[in-house]
Short mmCIF file of C-alpha atoms and ligand atoms in Angstrom, two decimals:
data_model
loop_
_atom_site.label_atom_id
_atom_site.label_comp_id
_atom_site.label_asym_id
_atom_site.label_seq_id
_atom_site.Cartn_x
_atom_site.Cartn_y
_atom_site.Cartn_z
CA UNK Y 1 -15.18 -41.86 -78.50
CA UNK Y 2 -14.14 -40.35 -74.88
CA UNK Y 3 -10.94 -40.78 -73.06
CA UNK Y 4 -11.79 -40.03 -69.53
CA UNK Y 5 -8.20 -39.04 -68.19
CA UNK Y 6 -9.05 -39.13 -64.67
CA UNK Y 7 -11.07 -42.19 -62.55
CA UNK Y 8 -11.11 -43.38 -59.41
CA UNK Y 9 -13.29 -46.19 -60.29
CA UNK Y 10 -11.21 -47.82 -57.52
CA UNK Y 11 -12.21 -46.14 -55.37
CA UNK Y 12 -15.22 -48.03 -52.73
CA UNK Y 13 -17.67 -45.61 -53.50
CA UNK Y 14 -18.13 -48.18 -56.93
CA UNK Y 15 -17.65 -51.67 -54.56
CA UNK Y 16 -21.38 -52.10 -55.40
CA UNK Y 17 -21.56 -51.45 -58.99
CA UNK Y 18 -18.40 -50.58 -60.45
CA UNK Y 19 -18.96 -53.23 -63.55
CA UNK Y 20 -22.23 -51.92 -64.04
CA UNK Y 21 -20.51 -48.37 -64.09
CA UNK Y 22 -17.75 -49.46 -66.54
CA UNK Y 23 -20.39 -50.41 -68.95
CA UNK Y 24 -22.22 -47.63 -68.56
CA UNK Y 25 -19.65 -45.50 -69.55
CA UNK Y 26 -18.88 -47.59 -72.59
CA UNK Y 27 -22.53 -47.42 -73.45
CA UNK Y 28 -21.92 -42.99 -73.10
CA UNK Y 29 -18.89 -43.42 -75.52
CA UNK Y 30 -16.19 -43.49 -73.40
CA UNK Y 31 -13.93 -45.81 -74.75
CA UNK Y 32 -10.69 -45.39 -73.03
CA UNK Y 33 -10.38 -44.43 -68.98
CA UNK Y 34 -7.52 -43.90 -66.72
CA UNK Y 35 -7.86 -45.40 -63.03
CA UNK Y 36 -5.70 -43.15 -60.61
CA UNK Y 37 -4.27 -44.92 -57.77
CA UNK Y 38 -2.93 -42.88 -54.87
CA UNK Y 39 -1.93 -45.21 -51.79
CA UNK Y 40 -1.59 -49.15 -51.23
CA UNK Y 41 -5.59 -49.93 -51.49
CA UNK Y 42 -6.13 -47.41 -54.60
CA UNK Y 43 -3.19 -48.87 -56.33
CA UNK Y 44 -3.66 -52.18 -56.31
CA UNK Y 45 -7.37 -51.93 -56.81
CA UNK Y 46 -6.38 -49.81 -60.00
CA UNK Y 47 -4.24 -53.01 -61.28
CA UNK Y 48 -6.51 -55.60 -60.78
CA UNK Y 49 -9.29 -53.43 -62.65
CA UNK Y 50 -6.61 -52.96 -65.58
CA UNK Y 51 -5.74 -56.35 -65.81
CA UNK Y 52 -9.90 -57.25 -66.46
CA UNK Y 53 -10.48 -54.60 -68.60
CA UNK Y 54 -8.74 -53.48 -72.39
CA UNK Y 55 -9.81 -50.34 -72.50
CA UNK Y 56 -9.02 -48.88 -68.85
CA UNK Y 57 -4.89 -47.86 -68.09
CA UNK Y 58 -3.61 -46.75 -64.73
CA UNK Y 59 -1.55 -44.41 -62.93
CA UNK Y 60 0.14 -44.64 -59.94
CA UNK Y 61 1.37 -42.06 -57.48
CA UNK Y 62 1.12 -41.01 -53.89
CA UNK Y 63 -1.33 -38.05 -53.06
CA UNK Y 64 -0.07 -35.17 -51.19
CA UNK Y 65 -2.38 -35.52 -48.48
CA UNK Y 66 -1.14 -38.92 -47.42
CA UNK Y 67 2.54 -37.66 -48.04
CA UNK Y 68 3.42 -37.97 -44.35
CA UNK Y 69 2.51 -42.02 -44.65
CA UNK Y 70 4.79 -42.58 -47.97
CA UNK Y 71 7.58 -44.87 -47.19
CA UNK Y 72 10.62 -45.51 -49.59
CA UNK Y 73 9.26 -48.96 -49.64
CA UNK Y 74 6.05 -47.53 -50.73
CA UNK Y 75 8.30 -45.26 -53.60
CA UNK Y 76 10.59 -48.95 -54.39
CA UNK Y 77 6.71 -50.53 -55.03
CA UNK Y 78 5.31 -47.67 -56.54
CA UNK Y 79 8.45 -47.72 -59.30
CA UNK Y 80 7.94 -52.14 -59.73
CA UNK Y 81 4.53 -51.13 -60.73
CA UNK Y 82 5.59 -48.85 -63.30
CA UNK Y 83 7.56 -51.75 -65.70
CA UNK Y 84 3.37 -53.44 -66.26
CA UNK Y 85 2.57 -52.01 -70.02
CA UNK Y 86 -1.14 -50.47 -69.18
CA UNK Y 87 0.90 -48.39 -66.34
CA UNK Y 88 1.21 -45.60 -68.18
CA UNK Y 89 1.93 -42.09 -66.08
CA UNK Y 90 3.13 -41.52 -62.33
CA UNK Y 91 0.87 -40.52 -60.27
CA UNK Y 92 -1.67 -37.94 -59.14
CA UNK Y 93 1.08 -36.02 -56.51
CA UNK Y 94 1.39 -32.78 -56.33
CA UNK Y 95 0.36 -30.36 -53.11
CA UNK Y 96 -2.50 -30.05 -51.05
CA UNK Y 97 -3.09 -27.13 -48.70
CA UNK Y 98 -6.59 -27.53 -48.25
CA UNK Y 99 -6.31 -30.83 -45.40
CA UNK Y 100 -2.89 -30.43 -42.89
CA UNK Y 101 -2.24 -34.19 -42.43
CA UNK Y 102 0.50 -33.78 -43.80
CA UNK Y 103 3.07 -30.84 -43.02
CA UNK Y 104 3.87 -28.55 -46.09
CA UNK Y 105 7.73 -29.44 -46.40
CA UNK Y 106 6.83 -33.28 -46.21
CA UNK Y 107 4.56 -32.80 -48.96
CA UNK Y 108 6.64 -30.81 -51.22
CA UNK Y 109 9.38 -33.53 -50.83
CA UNK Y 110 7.08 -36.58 -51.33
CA UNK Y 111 6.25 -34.63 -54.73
CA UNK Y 112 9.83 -33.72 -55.33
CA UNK Y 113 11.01 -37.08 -55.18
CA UNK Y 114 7.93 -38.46 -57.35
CA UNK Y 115 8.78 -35.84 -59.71
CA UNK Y 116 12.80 -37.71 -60.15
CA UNK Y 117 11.33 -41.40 -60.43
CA UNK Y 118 9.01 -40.34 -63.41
CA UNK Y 119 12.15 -38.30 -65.43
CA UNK Y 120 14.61 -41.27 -64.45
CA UNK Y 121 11.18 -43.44 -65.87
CA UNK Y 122 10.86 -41.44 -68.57
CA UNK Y 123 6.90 -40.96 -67.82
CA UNK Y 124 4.61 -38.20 -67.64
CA UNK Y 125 2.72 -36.66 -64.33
CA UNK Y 126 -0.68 -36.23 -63.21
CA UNK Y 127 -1.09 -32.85 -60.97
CA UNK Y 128 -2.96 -32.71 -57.92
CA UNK Y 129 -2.94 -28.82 -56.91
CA UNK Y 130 -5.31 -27.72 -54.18
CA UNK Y 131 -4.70 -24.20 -52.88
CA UNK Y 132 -0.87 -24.37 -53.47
CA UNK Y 133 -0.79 -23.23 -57.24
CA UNK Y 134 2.67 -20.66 -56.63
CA UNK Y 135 4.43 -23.22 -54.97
CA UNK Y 136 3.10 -26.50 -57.29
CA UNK Y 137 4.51 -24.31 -60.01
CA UNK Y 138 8.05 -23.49 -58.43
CA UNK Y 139 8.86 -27.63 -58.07
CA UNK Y 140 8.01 -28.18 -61.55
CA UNK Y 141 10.36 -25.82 -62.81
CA UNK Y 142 12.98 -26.55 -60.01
CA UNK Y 143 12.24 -30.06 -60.67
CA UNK Y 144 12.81 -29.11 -64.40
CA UNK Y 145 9.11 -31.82 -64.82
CA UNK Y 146 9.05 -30.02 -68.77
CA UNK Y 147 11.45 -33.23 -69.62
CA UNK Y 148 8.47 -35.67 -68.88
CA UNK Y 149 5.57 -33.52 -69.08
CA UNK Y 150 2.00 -34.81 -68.14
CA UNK Y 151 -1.06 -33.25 -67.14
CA UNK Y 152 -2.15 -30.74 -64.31
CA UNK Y 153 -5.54 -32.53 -63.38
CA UNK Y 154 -9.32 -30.85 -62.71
CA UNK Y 155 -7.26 -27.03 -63.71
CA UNK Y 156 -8.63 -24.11 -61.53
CA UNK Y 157 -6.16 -21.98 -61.89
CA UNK Y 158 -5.67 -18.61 -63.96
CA UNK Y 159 -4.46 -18.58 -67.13
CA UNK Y 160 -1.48 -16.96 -66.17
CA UNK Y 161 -0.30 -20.32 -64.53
CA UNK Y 162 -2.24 -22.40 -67.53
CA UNK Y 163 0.55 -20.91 -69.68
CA UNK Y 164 3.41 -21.33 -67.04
CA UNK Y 165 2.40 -25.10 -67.35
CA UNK Y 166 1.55 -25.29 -71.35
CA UNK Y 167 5.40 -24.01 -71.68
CA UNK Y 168 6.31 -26.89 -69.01
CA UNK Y 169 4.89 -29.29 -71.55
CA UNK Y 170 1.85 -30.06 -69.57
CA UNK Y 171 -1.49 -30.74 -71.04
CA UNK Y 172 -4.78 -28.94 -69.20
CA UNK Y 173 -7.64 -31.20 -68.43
CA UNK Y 174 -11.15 -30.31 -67.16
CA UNK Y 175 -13.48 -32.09 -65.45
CA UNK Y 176 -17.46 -31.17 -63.72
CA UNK Y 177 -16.78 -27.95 -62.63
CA UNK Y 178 -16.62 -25.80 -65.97
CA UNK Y 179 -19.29 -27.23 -66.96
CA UNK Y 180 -20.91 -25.01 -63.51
CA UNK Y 181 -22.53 -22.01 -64.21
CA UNK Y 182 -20.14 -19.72 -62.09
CA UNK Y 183 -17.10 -21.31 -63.21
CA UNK Y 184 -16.27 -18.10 -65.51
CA UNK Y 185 -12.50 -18.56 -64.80
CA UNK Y 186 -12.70 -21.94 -65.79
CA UNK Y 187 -14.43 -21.45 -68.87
CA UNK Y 188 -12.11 -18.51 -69.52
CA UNK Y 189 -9.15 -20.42 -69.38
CA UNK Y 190 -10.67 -23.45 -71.21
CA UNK Y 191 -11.20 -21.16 -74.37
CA UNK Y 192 -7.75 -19.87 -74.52
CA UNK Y 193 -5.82 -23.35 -73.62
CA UNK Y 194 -4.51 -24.63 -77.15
CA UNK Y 195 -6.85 -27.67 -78.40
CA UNK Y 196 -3.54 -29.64 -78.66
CA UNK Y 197 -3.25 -29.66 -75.28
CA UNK Y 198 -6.75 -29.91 -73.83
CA UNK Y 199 -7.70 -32.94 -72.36
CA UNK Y 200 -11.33 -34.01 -69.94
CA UNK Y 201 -11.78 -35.77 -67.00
CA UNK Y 202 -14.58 -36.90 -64.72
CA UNK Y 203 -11.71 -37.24 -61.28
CA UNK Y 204 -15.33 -39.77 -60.32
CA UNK Y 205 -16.61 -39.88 -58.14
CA UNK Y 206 -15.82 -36.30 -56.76
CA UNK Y 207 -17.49 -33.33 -58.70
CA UNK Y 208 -20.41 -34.22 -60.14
CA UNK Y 209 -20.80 -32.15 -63.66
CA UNK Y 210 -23.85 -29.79 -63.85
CA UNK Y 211 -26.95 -30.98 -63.57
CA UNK Y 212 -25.73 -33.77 -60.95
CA UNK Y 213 -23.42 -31.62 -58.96
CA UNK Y 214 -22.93 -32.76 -55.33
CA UNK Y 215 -23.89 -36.56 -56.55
CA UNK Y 216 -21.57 -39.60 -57.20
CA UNK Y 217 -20.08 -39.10 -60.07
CA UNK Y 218 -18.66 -41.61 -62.68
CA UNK Y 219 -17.04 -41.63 -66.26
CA UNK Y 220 -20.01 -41.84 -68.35
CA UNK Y 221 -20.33 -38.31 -67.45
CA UNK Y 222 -17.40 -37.02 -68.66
CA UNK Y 223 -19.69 -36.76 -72.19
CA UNK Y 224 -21.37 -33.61 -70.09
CA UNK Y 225 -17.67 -32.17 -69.64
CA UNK Y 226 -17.05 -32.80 -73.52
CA UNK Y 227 -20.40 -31.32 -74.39
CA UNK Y 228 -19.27 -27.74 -72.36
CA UNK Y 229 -15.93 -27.51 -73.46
CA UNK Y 230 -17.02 -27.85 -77.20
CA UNK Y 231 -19.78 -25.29 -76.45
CA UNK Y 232 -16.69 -22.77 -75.18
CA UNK Y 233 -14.47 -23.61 -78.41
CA UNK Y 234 -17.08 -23.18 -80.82
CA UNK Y 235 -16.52 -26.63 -82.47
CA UNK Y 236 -18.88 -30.36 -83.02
CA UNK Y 237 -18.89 -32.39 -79.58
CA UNK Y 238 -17.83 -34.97 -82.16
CA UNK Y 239 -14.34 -32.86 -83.21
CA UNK Y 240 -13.34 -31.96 -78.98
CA UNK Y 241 -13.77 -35.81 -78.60
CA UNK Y 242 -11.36 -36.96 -81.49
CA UNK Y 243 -9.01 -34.00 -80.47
CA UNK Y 244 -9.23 -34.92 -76.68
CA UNK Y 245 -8.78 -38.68 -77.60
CA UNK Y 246 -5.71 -38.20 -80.06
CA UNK Y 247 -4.20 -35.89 -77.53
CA UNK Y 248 -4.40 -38.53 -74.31
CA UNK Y 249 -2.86 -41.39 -76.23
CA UNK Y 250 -0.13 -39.01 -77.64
CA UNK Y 251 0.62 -38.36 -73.67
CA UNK Y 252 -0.03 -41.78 -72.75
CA UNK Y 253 1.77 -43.91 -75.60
CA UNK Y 254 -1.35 -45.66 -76.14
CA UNK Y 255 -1.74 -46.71 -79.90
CA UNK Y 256 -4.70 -48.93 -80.22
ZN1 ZN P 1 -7.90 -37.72 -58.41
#
């Protein structure tokens, strides 16, 4: 019973299978999934798929790297979305200094102003942070995001900024890459985040967990994530699966 809290099963890397890769991940155990759509195309593939399937929810948000394309018509659309029940968190957003589309201080206020429509709609955030950790974690406090919450997605960071975020309310979630053999600060910072706060991910079909690394990934796999982090916390695979569930519908409001 796995609650893969990052998908992009919407994304056209699955045009060609994506059914059959919905039931394989229901055939690994993973029994809940969160779609993540991130501009027009992602979103609105993310609601049809949500409107086929029970057990799949949705988020919807406007990535950082596309933050010089967001419109406020895109924001007005992105905040209609939000009133469908399996719509359940805003976002991912967040910062991205890896690609330089889009300028720095168009990004931070794309995120800024994602960041107000989630507290005024009282719903948490998923965290995109590539190369930008110091100044992802100065909006969030500026931003005062601790009065929604939500979840900083695929975590790299140190654990100096894992606790920054655990006192911001924020729930850590790992996906492929700790399960890599030299992902020591991963791993390190996996065994010290609280277990009522840890959540997994697949972020399919980007990084692959070991042994599949570099392939297309998808949610079935997010049982290898589950496997590792119980490995680090020194507990059953079956225990970090009912903690991860309980802890995702908690965030989400999801009570079936
Ligand atoms: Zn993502």
């Amino acid at each position: 019973m796995l609650f893969d809290t990052h998908t992009h099963i919407n994304s056209e890397a699955f045009n060609e299978d994506r059914e059959e890769v919905i039931q394989r991940a229901r055939d690994a155990g993973v029994t809940r999934m969160l779609v993540v759509g991130f501009d027009r195309p992602t979103i609105t593939k993310a609601l049809e798929i949500i409107d086929q399937h029970d057990d799949i929810y949705a988020s919807v948000g406007w990535h950082p790297v596309d933050a010089v394309d967001m419109t406020d018509d895109d924001l007005a659309w992105i905040e209609s979305l939000t009133h469908h029940p399996k719509v359940v968190a805003l976002g991912e957003m967040g910062l991205d200094y890896h690609w330089d589309k889009s300028p720095k201080t168009i990004q931070k206020d794309v995120f800024r102003k994602q960041i107000a429509l989630a507290k005024r709609l009282r719903l948490p955030i998923i965290i995109h942070n590539r190369e930008a950790t110091d100044d992802v974690v100065q909006i969030l406090k500026e931003e005062h995001a601790e009065d929604v919450g939500g979840i900083m997605h695929c975590f790299s960071a140190d654990w100096e900024t894992a606790k920054q975020c655990l006192d911001m309310n924020f729930y850590i979630s790992f996906g492929g890459p700790v399960t890599f053999k030299n992902a020591q600060l991963a791993k390190e910072v996996a065994q010290k985040v609280p277990l009522e706060r840890l959540l997994i991910e697949t972020d399919c079909p980007y990084l692959s967990p070991h042994p599949f690394r570099g392939k297309r990934n998808e949610p079935a796999r997010v049982k290898l994530v589950a496997e590792a982090l119980a490995e680090l916390k020194q507990m059953s695979y079956e225990a970090l699966a009912e903690v991860t569930m309980t802890n995702a519908k908690t965030l989400f409001g999801i009570e079936k």
